Coordinates of C-alpha atoms and ligand atoms in Angstrom, one line a residue:
M1 CA -44.9 -58.0 29.5
K2 CA -47.9 -55.8 30.2
M3 CA -51.0 -56.9 28.3
E4 CA -53.9 -54.6 27.8
R5 CA -57.1 -54.5 26.0
L6 CA -56.9 -53.5 22.4
Q7 CA -59.3 -50.6 22.7
K8 CA -57.3 -49.3 25.7
A9 CA -54.1 -49.4 23.7
M10 CA -55.8 -47.6 20.8
A11 CA -57.1 -44.9 23.1
E12 CA -53.7 -44.4 24.8
A13 CA -52.1 -44.0 21.4
G14 CA -54.6 -41.2 20.7
V15 CA -56.6 -43.0 17.9
A16 CA -60.0 -42.2 19.5
S17 CA -61.8 -42.5 22.8
R18 CA -62.1 -46.1 24.2
R19 CA -65.7 -46.3 23.1
A20 CA -65.0 -45.1 19.6
S21 CA -62.0 -47.5 19.4
E22 CA -64.4 -50.4 20.2
K23 CA -66.6 -49.3 17.3
L24 CA -63.5 -49.3 15.0
I25 CA -62.7 -52.9 16.2
V26 CA -66.1 -54.4 15.7
E27 CA -66.5 -52.6 12.3
G28 CA -63.4 -54.4 11.1
H29 CA -60.8 -51.5 10.9
V30 CA -58.2 -53.1 13.2
K31 CA -55.6 -55.7 12.6
V32 CA -53.2 -57.3 15.2
N33 CA -50.1 -58.8 13.7
G34 CA -51.7 -58.7 10.3
K35 CA -54.9 -60.5 11.3
L36 CA -58.2 -58.8 11.4
V37 CA -59.7 -58.8 14.9
A38 CA -63.3 -57.9 15.6
E39 CA -63.6 -59.1 19.2
L40 CA -63.5 -56.6 22.1
D41 CA -61.8 -58.9 24.6
T42 CA -58.5 -59.0 22.5
K43 CA -55.4 -58.2 24.6
V44 CA -52.2 -56.9 23.2
S45 CA -48.7 -56.2 24.4
S46 CA -46.2 -53.6 23.2
S47 CA -44.6 -56.1 20.9
D48 CA -47.9 -56.7 19.0
Q49 CA -48.2 -54.8 15.7
V50 CA -51.6 -53.0 15.7
T51 CA -52.9 -51.2 12.6
V52 CA -56.0 -49.1 12.1
D53 CA -57.0 -49.0 8.5
G54 CA -53.4 -50.1 7.7
V55 CA -51.9 -47.3 9.8
P56 CA -49.6 -48.6 12.6
L57 CA -50.3 -47.5 16.1
E58 CA -47.6 -45.4 17.6
R59 CA -47.2 -46.8 21.1
E60 CA -44.9 -44.8 23.3
Q61 CA -44.5 -44.8 27.0
P62 CA -46.8 -42.1 28.3
E63 CA -45.0 -38.8 29.3
Y64 CA -46.5 -35.8 31.0
Y65 CA -45.1 -32.3 31.1
L66 CA -46.2 -29.0 32.6
L67 CA -45.2 -25.8 30.7
N68 CA -45.4 -22.3 31.9
K69 CA -46.2 -21.1 28.4
P70 CA -44.5 -17.8 27.4
R71 CA -46.2 -15.2 25.1
G72 CA -45.6 -15.5 21.4
V73 CA -45.8 -19.2 20.9
I74 CA -48.6 -21.3 19.3
T75 CA -50.5 -23.9 21.4
S76 CA -50.2 -26.7 18.9
A77 CA -47.8 -29.4 17.8
H78 CA -47.0 -27.7 14.5
D79 CA -47.8 -24.5 12.8
E80 CA -48.2 -24.2 9.0
R81 CA -46.9 -20.6 9.1
G82 CA -43.7 -21.8 10.8
R83 CA -44.3 -20.0 14.1
K84 CA -42.7 -21.5 17.2
T85 CA -45.0 -23.9 19.1
V86 CA -45.2 -25.1 22.7
V87 CA -44.0 -28.5 21.5
D88 CA -40.9 -26.9 20.0
I89 CA -40.0 -25.5 23.5
L90 CA -39.9 -29.0 25.0
K91 CA -38.2 -30.5 21.9
E92 CA -35.4 -28.0 22.4
G93 CA -35.1 -29.3 25.9
G94 CA -34.6 -32.9 24.7
V95 CA -38.1 -34.3 24.7
T96 CA -38.5 -36.7 21.8
A97 CA -42.0 -38.3 22.5
R98 CA -44.8 -37.2 20.3
I99 CA -46.5 -35.0 22.8
Y100 CA -49.2 -32.4 22.2
P101 CA -50.9 -29.8 24.3
V102 CA -54.1 -30.6 26.2
G103 CA -56.4 -27.7 25.5
R104 CA -55.2 -24.3 24.3
L105 CA -53.9 -21.0 25.4
D106 CA -53.9 -18.0 23.0
Y107 CA -50.6 -16.9 21.3
D108 CA -50.3 -14.0 23.7
T109 CA -51.6 -15.8 26.9
T110 CA -49.0 -17.2 29.4
G111 CA -49.3 -19.9 32.1
V112 CA -50.2 -23.4 32.9
L113 CA -50.3 -25.9 30.0
L114 CA -50.2 -29.7 30.1
L115 CA -48.6 -31.6 27.3
T116 CA -48.7 -35.4 26.9
N117 CA -48.7 -38.3 24.5
D118 CA -51.3 -40.0 26.6
G119 CA -54.3 -39.8 24.2
A120 CA -56.8 -41.4 26.6
L121 CA -56.0 -38.9 29.4
A122 CA -56.0 -36.0 27.0
N123 CA -59.4 -37.0 25.5
K124 CA -60.8 -37.3 29.0
L125 CA -59.5 -34.0 30.3
M126 CA -60.7 -32.1 27.3
H127 CA -64.2 -33.4 27.6
P128 CA -66.6 -30.5 28.5
S129 CA -68.4 -32.7 31.1
F130 CA -65.4 -32.5 33.3
E131 CA -65.7 -28.8 34.0
I132 CA -62.2 -28.6 35.4
E133 CA -61.6 -25.4 37.4
K134 CA -59.2 -23.0 35.7
T135 CA -57.9 -19.8 37.3
Y136 CA -56.7 -16.8 35.3
V137 CA -55.2 -13.5 36.2
A138 CA -56.1 -10.7 33.8
K139 CA -54.8 -7.2 33.5
V140 CA -57.7 -5.3 32.0
K141 CA -58.4 -1.8 30.7
G142 CA -60.3 0.5 33.0
L143 CA -61.4 0.4 36.6
I144 CA -63.5 -2.7 37.3
S145 CA -66.5 -1.9 39.5
N146 CA -68.4 -4.2 41.9
H147 CA -71.2 -4.3 39.3
D148 CA -68.8 -5.6 36.7
L149 CA -67.6 -8.3 39.1
E150 CA -71.2 -9.3 39.9
Q151 CA -71.9 -9.7 36.2
L152 CA -68.8 -11.8 35.7
R153 CA -69.9 -13.9 38.7
H154 CA -73.4 -14.6 37.5
G155 CA -72.6 -15.0 33.8
V156 CA -72.4 -12.8 30.7
V157 CA -73.6 -13.6 27.2
I158 CA -70.8 -14.4 24.8
D159 CA -71.5 -15.8 21.3
G160 CA -75.2 -15.9 22.2
K161 CA -74.8 -18.1 25.3
R162 CA -74.5 -17.2 28.9
T163 CA -71.3 -18.2 30.7
K164 CA -71.6 -20.4 33.8
E165 CA -71.2 -19.1 37.4
A166 CA -67.6 -17.9 37.8
N167 CA -65.5 -16.5 40.6
P168 CA -63.9 -13.1 40.0
K169 CA -61.7 -11.3 42.6
L170 CA -60.3 -7.8 42.2
L171 CA -56.6 -7.9 43.1
S172 CA -55.7 -4.3 42.4
V173 CA -56.5 -1.1 40.5
D174 CA -54.1 1.4 39.1
K175 CA -56.1 4.7 38.9
Q176 CA -53.3 6.6 37.2
H177 CA -52.9 4.2 34.3
R178 CA -56.6 3.2 34.4
V179 CA -56.0 -0.6 34.6
S180 CA -57.3 -3.3 36.9
I181 CA -55.9 -6.7 37.8
V182 CA -58.5 -9.4 38.3
R183 CA -58.3 -13.1 39.2
L184 CA -61.1 -15.1 37.5
T185 CA -61.9 -18.8 38.1
I186 CA -64.1 -20.5 35.5
H187 CA -65.3 -24.0 35.0
E188 CA -65.7 -24.0 31.2
G189 CA -63.2 -23.7 28.4
R190 CA -65.0 -21.8 25.6
Y191 CA -63.0 -20.2 22.8
H192 CA -61.3 -17.0 24.0
Q193 CA -63.6 -17.3 27.0
V194 CA -61.8 -15.0 29.4
K195 CA -61.1 -12.3 26.9
K196 CA -64.7 -12.3 25.7
M197 CA -66.1 -12.2 29.3
F198 CA -64.1 -9.1 30.2
K199 CA -64.9 -7.5 26.8
A200 CA -68.6 -8.1 27.6
V201 CA -68.4 -6.0 30.7
G202 CA -66.4 -3.3 28.9
H203 CA -62.9 -4.1 30.0
P204 CA -60.7 -5.6 27.3
V205 CA -57.9 -7.8 28.4
E206 CA -54.4 -6.4 28.0
K207 CA -52.5 -9.4 29.5
L208 CA -53.6 -12.9 30.5
T209 CA -52.0 -15.7 32.5
R210 CA -53.5 -19.0 33.5
E211 CA -52.4 -19.6 37.1
S212 CA -53.9 -23.0 37.5
D213 CA -55.7 -25.8 35.6
G214 CA -57.3 -28.2 38.0
I215 CA -54.6 -29.6 40.2
L216 CA -51.8 -28.1 38.1
N217 CA -50.3 -24.7 39.0
L218 CA -47.3 -22.5 38.3
K219 CA -45.6 -22.8 41.7
G220 CA -41.8 -22.9 41.3
L221 CA -42.0 -22.8 37.5
P222 CA -40.8 -19.5 35.9
G223 CA -42.2 -18.3 32.6
G224 CA -41.1 -20.3 29.6
Q225 CA -39.9 -23.2 31.8
W226 CA -41.3 -26.7 32.0
R227 CA -41.0 -29.9 34.1
E228 CA -42.2 -33.4 34.1
L229 CA -45.3 -34.1 36.2
K230 CA -44.8 -35.9 39.5
M231 CA -46.3 -39.3 40.0
D232 CA -48.9 -38.0 42.4
E233 CA -50.0 -35.4 39.9
I234 CA -50.3 -38.0 37.1
N235 CA -52.3 -40.2 39.4
A236 CA -54.6 -37.4 40.5
L237 CA -55.3 -36.5 36.8
K238 CA -56.1 -40.1 36.0
K239 CA -58.4 -40.5 39.0
L240 CA -60.6 -37.5 38.0
Ligands
LIG1 N1 -59.4 -17.4 27.7 C1 -58.9 -16.6 26.7 O1 -59.6 -15.7 26.3 N2 -57.7 -16.9 26.2 C2 -56.9 -17.9 26.7 O2 -55.8 -18.1 26.2 C3 -57.5 -18.7 27.7 C4 -58.7 -18.5 28.2

């Protein structure tokens, strides 16, 4: 039976990062099979009963899914207002693990979204220091100029802070309907970042899709569909 360090098992179950789990252990919050443990070299297997402040650790096999998120669903595990969530989509397809989305896409944004129950990997990927490259395609109002593209490239101020260097590329313009299609690669994940960036240069977003998130992309995955990640994709994410 696979034995692993207690703090690793806690991080994998999504309790907290490995470092924060170590703190919980030494501060006396954690019991294994009913006995308080305060040592960091404790190893546990899946048959050991671990509790944190009396709450049992949910230890499932890690599962990883890629969803091409459709419009009109919430990026969350549940919604107080009863709206459909990305997790509902996978549940309808038979997934029973307690997965949740890694990062977020707006209600009306489509595209690449990773879902997993691997808390350690999720914590890692969401950490701002990773600066994972994300590519979006936006349909925006108006005709984008070279000057607008330069501004997007060098950074625009949103919420009082300049965005980091980005990579915009004009894909097409429709002069008749006065809209432009732009691909934009960014390395940050600030709240509503892409919509705010385009708004800052005077071109509000009408439609937004995330084409890729790091190594994950939409190839072969139609809108609203999902698939399990392949072993090489999981390994690549873990190696980051
Ligand atoms: N930027 C946005 O504005 N919205 C998203 O959903 C993703 C990135």
